[in-house]
Short mmCIF file of C-alpha atoms in Angstrom, two decimals:
data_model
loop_
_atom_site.label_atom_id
_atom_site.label_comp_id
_atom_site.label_asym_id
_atom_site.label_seq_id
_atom_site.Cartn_x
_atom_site.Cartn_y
_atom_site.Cartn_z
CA UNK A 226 118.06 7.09 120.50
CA UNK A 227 116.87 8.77 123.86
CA UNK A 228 119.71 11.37 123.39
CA UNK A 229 118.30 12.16 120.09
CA UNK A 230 114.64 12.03 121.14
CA UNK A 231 115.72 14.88 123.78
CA UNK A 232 117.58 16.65 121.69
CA UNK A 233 114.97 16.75 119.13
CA UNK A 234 112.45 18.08 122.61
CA UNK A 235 114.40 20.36 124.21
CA UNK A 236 116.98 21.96 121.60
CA UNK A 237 116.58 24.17 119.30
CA UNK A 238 119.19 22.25 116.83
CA UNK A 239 116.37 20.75 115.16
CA UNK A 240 114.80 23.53 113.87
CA UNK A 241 117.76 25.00 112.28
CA UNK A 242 116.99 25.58 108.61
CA UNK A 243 119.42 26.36 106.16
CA UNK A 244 118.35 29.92 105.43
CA UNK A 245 118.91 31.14 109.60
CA UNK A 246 122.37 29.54 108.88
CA UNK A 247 122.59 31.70 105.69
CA UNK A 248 121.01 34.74 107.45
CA UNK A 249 124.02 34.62 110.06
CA UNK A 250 126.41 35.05 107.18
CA UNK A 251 124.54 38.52 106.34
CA UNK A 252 124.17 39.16 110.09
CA UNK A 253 128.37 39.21 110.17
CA UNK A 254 128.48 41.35 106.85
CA UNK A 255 126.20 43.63 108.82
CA UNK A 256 128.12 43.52 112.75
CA UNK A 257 131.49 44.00 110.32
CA UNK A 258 129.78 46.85 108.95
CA UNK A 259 128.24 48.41 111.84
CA UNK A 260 131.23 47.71 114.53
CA UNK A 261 134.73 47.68 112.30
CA UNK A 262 133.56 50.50 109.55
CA UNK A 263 130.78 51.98 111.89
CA UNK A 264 128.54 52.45 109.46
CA UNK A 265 125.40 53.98 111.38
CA UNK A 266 126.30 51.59 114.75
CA UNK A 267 123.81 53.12 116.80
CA UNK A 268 121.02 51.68 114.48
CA UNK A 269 122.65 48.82 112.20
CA UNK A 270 123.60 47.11 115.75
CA UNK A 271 120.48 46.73 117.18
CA UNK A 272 118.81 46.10 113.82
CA UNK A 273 121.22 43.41 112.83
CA UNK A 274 120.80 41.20 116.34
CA UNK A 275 117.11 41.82 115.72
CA UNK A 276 117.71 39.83 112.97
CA UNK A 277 120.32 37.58 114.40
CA UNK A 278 117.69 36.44 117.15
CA UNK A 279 115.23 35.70 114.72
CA UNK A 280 117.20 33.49 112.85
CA UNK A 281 117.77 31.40 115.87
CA UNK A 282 115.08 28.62 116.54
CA UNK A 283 113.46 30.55 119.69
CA UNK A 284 110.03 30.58 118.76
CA UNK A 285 108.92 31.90 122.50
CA UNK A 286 110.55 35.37 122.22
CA UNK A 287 108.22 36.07 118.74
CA UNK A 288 104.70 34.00 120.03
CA UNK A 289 101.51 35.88 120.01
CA UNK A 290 99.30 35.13 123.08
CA UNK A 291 96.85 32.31 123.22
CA UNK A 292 95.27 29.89 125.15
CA UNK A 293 96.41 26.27 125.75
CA UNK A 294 94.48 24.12 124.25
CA UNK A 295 95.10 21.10 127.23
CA UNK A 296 94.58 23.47 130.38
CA UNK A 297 92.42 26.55 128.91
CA UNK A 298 94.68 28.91 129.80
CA UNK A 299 95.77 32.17 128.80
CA UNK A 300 99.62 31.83 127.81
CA UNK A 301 101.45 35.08 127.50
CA UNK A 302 103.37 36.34 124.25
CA UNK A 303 107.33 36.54 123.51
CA UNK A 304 109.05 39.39 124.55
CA UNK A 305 109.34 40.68 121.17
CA UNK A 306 105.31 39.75 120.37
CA UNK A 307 105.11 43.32 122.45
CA UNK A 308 108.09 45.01 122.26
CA UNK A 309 107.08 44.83 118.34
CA UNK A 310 104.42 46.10 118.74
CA UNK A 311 105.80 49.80 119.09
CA UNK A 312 106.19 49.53 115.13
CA UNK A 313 102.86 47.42 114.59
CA UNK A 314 100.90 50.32 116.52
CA UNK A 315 103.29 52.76 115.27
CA UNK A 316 104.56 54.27 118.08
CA UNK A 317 108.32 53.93 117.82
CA UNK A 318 109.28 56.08 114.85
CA UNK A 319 106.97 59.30 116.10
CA UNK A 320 109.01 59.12 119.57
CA UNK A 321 112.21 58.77 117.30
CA UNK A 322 110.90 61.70 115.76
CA UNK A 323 110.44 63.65 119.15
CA UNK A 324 114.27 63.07 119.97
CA UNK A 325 114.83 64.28 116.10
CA UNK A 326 113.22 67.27 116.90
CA UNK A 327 114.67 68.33 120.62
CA UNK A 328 117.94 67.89 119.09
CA UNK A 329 117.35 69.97 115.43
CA UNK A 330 117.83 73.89 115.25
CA UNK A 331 115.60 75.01 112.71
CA UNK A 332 117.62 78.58 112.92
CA UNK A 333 119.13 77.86 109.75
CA UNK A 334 115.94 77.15 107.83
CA UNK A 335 114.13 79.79 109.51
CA UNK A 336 117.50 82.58 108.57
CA UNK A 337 117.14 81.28 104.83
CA UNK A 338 114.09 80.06 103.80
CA UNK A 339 114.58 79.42 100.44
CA UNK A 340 116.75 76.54 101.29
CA UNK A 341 113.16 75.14 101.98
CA UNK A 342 113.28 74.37 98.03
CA UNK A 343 116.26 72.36 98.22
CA UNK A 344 114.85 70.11 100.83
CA UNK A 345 111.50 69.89 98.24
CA UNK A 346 113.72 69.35 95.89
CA UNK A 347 115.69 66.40 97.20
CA UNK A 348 112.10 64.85 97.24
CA UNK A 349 112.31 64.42 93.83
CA UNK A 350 114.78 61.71 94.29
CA UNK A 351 111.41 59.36 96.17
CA UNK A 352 109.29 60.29 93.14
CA UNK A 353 111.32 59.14 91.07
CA UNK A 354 112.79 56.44 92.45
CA UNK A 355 108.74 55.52 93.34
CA UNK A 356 107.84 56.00 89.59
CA UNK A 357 111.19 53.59 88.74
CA UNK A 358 109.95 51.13 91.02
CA UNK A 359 106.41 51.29 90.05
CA UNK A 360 106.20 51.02 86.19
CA UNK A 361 109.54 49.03 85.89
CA UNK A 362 110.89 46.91 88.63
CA UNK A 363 107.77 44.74 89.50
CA UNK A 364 106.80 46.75 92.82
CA UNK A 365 103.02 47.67 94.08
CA UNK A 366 102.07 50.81 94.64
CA UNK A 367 102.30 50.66 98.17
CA UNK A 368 105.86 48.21 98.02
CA UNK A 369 106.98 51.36 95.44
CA UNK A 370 106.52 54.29 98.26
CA UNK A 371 108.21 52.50 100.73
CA UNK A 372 111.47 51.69 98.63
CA UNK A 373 111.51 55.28 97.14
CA UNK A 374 111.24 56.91 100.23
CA UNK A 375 114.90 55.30 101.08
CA UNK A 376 116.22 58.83 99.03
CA UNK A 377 114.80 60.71 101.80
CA UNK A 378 117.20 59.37 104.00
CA UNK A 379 114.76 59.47 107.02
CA UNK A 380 115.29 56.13 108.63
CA UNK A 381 111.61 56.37 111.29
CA UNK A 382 109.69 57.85 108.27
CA UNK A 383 110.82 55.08 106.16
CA UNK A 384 109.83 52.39 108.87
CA UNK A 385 107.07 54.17 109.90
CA UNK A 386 105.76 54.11 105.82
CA UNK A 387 106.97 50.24 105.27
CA UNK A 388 104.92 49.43 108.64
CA UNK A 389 101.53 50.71 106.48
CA UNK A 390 102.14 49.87 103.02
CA UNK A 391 104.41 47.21 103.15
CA UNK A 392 105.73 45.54 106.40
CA UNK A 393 106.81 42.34 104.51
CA UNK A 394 110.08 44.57 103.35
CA UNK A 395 110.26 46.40 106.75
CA UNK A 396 113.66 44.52 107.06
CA UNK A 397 115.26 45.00 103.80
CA UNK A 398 114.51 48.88 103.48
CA UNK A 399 115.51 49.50 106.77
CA UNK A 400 118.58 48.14 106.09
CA UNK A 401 119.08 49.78 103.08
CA UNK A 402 118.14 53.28 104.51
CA UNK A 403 120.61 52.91 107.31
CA UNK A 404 123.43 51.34 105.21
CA UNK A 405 123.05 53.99 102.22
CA UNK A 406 122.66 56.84 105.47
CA UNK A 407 126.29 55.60 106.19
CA UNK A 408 127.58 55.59 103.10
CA UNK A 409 126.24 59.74 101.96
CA UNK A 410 130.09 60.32 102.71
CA UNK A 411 131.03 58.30 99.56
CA UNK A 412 127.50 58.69 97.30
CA UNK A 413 127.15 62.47 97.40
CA UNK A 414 130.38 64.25 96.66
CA UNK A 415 130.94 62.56 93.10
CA UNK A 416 127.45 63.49 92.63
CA UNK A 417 127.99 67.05 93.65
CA UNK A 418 131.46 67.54 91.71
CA UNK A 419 130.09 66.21 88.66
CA UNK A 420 127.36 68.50 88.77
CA UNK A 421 129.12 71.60 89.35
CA UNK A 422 131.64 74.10 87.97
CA UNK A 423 134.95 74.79 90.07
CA UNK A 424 133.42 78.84 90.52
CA UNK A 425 130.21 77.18 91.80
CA UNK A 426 132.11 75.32 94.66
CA UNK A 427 133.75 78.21 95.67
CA UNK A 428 130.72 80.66 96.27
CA UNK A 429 130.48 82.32 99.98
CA UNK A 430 127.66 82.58 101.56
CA UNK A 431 126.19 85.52 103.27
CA UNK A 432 126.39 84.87 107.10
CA UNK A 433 123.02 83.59 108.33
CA UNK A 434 121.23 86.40 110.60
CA UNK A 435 120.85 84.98 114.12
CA UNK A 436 117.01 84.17 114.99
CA UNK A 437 115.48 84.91 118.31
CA UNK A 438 113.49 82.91 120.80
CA UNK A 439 110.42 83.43 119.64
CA UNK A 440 110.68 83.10 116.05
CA UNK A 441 111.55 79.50 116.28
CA UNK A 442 108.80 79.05 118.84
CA UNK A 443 106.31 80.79 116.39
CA UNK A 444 108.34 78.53 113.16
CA UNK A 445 107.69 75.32 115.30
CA UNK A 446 103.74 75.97 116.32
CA UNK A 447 102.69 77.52 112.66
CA UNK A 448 104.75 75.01 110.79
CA UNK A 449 103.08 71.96 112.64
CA UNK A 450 99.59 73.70 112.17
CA UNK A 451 100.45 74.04 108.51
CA UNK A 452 101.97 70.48 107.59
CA UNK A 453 99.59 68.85 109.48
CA UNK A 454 96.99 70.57 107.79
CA UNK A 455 98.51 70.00 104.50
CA UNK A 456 98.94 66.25 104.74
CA UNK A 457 96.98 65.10 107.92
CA UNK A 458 98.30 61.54 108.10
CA UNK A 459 102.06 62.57 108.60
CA UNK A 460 100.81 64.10 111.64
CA UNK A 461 102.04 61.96 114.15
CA UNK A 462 105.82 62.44 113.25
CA UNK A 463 105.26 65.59 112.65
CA UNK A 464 103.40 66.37 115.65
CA UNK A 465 106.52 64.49 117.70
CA UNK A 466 108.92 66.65 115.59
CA UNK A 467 107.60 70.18 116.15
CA UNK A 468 106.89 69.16 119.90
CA UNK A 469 110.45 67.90 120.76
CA UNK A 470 111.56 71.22 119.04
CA UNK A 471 109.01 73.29 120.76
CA UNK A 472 110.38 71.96 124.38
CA UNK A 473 114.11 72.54 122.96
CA UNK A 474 113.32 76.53 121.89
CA UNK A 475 110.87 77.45 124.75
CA UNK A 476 114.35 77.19 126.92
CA UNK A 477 112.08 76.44 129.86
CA UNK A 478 111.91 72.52 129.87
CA UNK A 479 115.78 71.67 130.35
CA UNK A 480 114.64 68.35 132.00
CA UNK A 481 112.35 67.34 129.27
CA UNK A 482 114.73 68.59 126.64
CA UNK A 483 117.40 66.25 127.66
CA UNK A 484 115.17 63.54 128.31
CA UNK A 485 114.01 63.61 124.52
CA UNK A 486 117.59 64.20 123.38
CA UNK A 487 119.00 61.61 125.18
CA UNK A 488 116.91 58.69 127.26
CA UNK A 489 114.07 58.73 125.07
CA UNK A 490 115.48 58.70 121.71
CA UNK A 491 117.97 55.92 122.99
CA UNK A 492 115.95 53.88 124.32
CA UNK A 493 113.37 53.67 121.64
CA UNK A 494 115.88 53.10 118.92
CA UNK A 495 117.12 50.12 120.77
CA UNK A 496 113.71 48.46 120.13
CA UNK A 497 112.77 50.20 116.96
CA UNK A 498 116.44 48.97 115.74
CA UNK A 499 115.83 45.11 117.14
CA UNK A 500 112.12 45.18 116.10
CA UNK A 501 113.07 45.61 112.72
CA UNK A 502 115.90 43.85 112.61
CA UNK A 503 113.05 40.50 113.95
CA UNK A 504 111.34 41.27 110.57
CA UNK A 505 114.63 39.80 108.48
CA UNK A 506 113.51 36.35 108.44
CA UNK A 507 115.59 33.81 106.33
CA UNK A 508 112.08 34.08 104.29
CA UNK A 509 111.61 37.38 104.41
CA UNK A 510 114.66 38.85 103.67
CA UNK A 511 116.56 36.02 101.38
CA UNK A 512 114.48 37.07 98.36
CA UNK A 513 115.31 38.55 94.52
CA UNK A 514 113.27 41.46 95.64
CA UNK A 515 115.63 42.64 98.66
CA UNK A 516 118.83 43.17 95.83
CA UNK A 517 116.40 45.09 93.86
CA UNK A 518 115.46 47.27 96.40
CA UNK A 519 119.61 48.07 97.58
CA UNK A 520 119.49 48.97 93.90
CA UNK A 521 116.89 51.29 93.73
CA UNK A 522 118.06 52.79 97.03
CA UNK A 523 121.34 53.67 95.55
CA UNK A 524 119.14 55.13 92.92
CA UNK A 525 116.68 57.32 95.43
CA UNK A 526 119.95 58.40 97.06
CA UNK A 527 121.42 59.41 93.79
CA UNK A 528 118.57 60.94 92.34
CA UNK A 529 117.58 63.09 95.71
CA UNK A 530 121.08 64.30 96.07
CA UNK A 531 121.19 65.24 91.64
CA UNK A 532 118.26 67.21 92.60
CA UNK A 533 118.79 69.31 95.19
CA UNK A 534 122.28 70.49 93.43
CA UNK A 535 120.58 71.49 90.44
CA UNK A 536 117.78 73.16 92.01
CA UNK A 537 120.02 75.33 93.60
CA UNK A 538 121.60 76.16 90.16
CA UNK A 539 118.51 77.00 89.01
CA UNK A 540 117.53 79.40 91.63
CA UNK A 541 121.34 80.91 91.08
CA UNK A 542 119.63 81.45 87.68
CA UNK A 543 116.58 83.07 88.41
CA UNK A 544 115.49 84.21 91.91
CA UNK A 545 119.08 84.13 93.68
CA UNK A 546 120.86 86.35 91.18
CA UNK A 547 122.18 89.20 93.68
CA UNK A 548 122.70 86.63 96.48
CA UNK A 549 123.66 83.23 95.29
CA UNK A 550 123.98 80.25 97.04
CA UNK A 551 126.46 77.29 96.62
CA UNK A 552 125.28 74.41 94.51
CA UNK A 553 126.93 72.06 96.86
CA UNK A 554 124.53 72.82 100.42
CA UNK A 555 121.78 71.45 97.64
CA UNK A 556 122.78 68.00 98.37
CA UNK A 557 121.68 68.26 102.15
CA UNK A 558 118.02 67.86 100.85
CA UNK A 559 118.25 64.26 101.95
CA UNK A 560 117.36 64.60 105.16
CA UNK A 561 119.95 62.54 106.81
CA UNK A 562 121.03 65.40 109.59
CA UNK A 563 124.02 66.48 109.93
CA UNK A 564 126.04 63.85 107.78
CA UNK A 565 124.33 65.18 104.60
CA UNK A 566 125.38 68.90 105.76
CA UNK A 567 128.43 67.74 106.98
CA UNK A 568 129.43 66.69 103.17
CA UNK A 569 128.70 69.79 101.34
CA UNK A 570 130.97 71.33 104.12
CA UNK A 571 133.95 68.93 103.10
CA UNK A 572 133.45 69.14 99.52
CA UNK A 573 133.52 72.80 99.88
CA UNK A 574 136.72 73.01 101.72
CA UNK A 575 138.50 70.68 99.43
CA UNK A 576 137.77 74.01 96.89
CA UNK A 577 137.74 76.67 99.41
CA UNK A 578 139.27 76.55 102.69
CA UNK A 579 138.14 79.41 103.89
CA UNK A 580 134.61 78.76 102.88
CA UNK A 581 132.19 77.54 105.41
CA UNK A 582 128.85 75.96 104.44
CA UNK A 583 128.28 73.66 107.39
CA UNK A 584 125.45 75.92 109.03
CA UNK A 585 123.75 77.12 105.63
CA UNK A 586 123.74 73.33 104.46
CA UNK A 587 121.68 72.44 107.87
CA UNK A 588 118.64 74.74 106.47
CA UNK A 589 118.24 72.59 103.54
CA UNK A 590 119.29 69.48 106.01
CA UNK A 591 116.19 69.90 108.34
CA UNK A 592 114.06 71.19 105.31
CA UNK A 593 113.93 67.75 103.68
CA UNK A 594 113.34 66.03 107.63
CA UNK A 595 110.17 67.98 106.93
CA UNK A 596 110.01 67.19 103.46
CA UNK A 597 110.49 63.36 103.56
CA UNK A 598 107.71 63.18 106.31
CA UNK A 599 105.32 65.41 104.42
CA UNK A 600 106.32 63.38 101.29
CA UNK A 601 105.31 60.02 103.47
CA UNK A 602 102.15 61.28 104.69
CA UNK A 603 100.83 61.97 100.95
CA UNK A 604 101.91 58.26 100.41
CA UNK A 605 100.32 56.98 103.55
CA UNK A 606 97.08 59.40 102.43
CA UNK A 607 96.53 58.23 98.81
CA UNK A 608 97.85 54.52 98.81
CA UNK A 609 96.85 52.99 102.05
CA UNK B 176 140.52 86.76 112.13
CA UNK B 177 136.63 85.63 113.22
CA UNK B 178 134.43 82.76 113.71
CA UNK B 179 132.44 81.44 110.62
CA UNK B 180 130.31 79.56 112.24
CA UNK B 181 129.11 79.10 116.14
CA UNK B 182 130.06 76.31 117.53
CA UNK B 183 132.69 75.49 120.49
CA UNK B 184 136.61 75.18 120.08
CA UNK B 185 138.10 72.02 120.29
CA UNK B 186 141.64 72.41 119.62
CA UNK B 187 144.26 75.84 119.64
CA UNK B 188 146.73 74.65 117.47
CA UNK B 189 148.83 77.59 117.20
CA UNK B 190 150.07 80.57 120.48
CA UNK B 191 150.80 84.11 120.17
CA UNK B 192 154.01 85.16 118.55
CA UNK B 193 153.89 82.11 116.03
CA UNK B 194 154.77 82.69 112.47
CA UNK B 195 152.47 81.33 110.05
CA UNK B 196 151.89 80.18 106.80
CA UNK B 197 148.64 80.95 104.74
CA UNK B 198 146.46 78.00 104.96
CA UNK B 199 147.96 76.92 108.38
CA UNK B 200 145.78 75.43 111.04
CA UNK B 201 145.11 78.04 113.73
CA UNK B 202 142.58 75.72 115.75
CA UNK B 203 140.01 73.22 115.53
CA UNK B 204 136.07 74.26 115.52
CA UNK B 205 133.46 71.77 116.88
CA UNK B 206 129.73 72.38 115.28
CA UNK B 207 127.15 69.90 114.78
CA UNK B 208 129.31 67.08 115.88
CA UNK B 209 132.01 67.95 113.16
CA UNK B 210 135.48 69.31 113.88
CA UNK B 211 136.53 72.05 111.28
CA UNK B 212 139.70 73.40 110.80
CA UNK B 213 140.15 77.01 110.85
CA UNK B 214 143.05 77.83 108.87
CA UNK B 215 145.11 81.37 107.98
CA UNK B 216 143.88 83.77 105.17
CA UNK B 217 147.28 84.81 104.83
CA UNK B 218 150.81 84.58 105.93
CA UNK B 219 151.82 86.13 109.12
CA UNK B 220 152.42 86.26 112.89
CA UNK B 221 149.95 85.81 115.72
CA UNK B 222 149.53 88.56 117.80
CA UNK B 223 146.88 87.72 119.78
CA UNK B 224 144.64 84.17 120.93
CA UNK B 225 141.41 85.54 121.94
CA UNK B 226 139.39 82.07 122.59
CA UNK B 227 140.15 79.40 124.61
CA UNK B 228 139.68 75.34 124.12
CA UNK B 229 136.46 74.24 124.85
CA UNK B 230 134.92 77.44 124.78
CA UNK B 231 131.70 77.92 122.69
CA UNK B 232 131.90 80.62 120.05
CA UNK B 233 129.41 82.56 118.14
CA UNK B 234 129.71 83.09 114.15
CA UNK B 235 131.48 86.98 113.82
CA UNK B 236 133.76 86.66 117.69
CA UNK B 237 137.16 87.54 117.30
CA UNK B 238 139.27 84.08 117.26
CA UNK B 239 142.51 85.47 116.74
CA UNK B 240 145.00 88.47 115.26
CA UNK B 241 147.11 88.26 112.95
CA UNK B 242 149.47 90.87 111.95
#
């Protein structure tokens, strides 16, 4: 009886519940995932023991501060109580967002600005998917921005939106950003080759015209100005964006550069990944409304990539006439950079060999980074 | 035969005096984390290897010649 009486004290056995146990099932689907297919592993590992620790009965790692009651004193939080709050205060995904930025040429964007459409475009796919949500599947207004902004394939933005109009399914869309991220290899190209003709596949591009210095210096400083103008609440990712980019162009702050690139960004997705990963609570996440939302995030994804395509058909049709673009660099609207540019090169050299559309696919790529953040602030700006 | 995008070269697949086939891989291309095969616009021989692996390359430099 003693042994039990201790184990019942000091153990954590006893507060085992069934759901943790289930939650470790979906923990394995996600390490299988994330380690044996590598589906996004630099995110869906840390968010995935997130969620592994809290399904385990530590209570102490998650605590807020308080005072005990017996002595009066002040007993400190859990680890996590303050490593969370980086997404509470919303501080993680705008420092993701630096890294984004020191690491993102916006050359190609800049060389072609019309590809700026295609990333609007892709936008479409969140509207829609928000309007789906909305009016059909149950969702609030605010629960209906955060699951259609998924199709933007912007994994901070979508945290950074779930964190201030819905942090109850902070877990689940996370999740289903990163997983559908991974997956753009297999969503997209059907997409794209249903959507296109074989002579559309196989248009060349002109070669982009290489941009100096200070035009992406001038690009990074106007466009923050202008966006931040435009939709004032996305302003701290966009701020972060255009200032990692601004040290990566001035060529004069190697150490910073690197440090944003690299240490930074790393570091802070460790705890953005784990953080969110501690919101996928057996009650949290074990819920009707977390399959409906890997639905609709097909959906977003589906929609997004549908859209950019056919916008750039329709510019073929009326302002692209003399210079056309290829269909298939519409898909990189979704801002998930480079993967999403990375397919509409592949599905263009399945056609074309000799046809390269990796570099004009990155202008729509970084267009809809912009896009999806712009997209979030008007959310954040007319729902919160 | 010239670059068609900038990027670095990972991999020289073929050497000068090597016949080739059109659609042949002449070497490897490394851009935004992607490797890309850069392959022959028609059949012939190579006269001439004018980059290097691991070198970074700029969209319009001379990779190769074929004749």
């Amino acid at each position: 009886m003693d042994i039990v009486q201790l184990l019942h004290d000091l153990t954590g056995f006893y507060n085992l519940s069934l759901g943790m146990v289930f939650m470790w099932v979906v923990c394995v689907v996600l390490f299988y995932l994330a380690v044996v297919k590598e589906f996004e592993p630099l995110l869906l590992i840390p968010i995935t023991f997130g969620a592994f620790l809290a399904n385990l009965p530590c209570e102490n790692m998650w605590n807020a501060p308080g005072v005990d009651p017996a002595t009066g004193h002040v007993v400190a939080g859990g680890l996590y109580y303050y490593i969370m709050q980086g997404i509470h205060l919303e501080l993680f995904p705008p420092i993701i967002f630096l890294g984004v930025g020191a690491l993102t040429d916006f050359g190609p964007l800049i060389a072609n600005p019309r590809t700026l459409l295609l990333g609007g475009a892709a936008q479409f796919g969140v509207a829609a998917t928000y309007q789906c949500a909305y009016y059909f599947m149950g969702f609030n207004e605010g629960e209906s921005a955060t699951i259609g902004i998924i199709g933007g394939a912007d994994g901070p933005t979508t945290i950074l939106l779930a964190g201030k109009l819905a942090p109850h399914l902070l877990g689940a869309v996370a999740v289903a950003a990163y997983s559908y991220m991974a997956l753009v290899p297999m969503i997209q190209p059907p997409i794209m080759n249903a959507l296109t003709t074989h002579a559309e596949k196989r248009i060349r591009m002109k070669s982009l015209r290489p941009v100096g210095r200070a035009e992406k210096l001038i690009f990074a400083a106007m466009s923050c100005a202008l966006t931040i103008m435009l939709v004032p609440p996305a302003a701290p990712l966009l701020g972060m964006l255009f200032l990692g980019n601004f040290l990566r162009e001035s060529n004069v702050c190697d150490r910073l550069t690197k440090a944003s690139q690299n240490e930074i960004i790393n570091m802070t997705t460790i705890f953005l990944g784990t953080s969110v990963g501690a919101t996928m609570t057996a009650e949290n996440f074990l819920r009707f409304d977390t399959l409906k939302i890997l639905c609709m995030g097909v959906v977003a994804f589906g929609v997004a990539t549908a859209a950019g395509v056919l916008m750039a058909k329709l510019m073929n049709l009326t302002i692209n006439r003399s210079n056309p673009i290829n269909p298939l660099i519409g898909s990189a609207g979704v801002s998930a950079v480079p993967m999403a540019a990375r397919v509409s090169q592949v599905v263009g050299a399945t056609h074309d060999k000799q046809n390269f559309l990796l570099m004009h696919a990155m202008g729509p790529n970084v267009a809809g980074v912009i896009g999806t953040a712009v997209i979030a602030g008007y959310f954040i700006a007319t729902l919160k | 035969m010239t670059c068609p995008l900038a990027g670095s070269v990972f991999k020289v697949v073929t050497s000068v005096g090597a016949s080739v086939q059109e659609g042949d891989t002449l070497m490897i291309l490394e851009a935004m984390k992607m490797e890309t095969p850069i392959t022959a616009p028609c059949a012939g021989t190579v006269k001439s290897v004018d980059v290097a692996q691991g070198q970074t390359v700029n969209e319009g430099q001379v990779l190769c010649t074929l004749g």
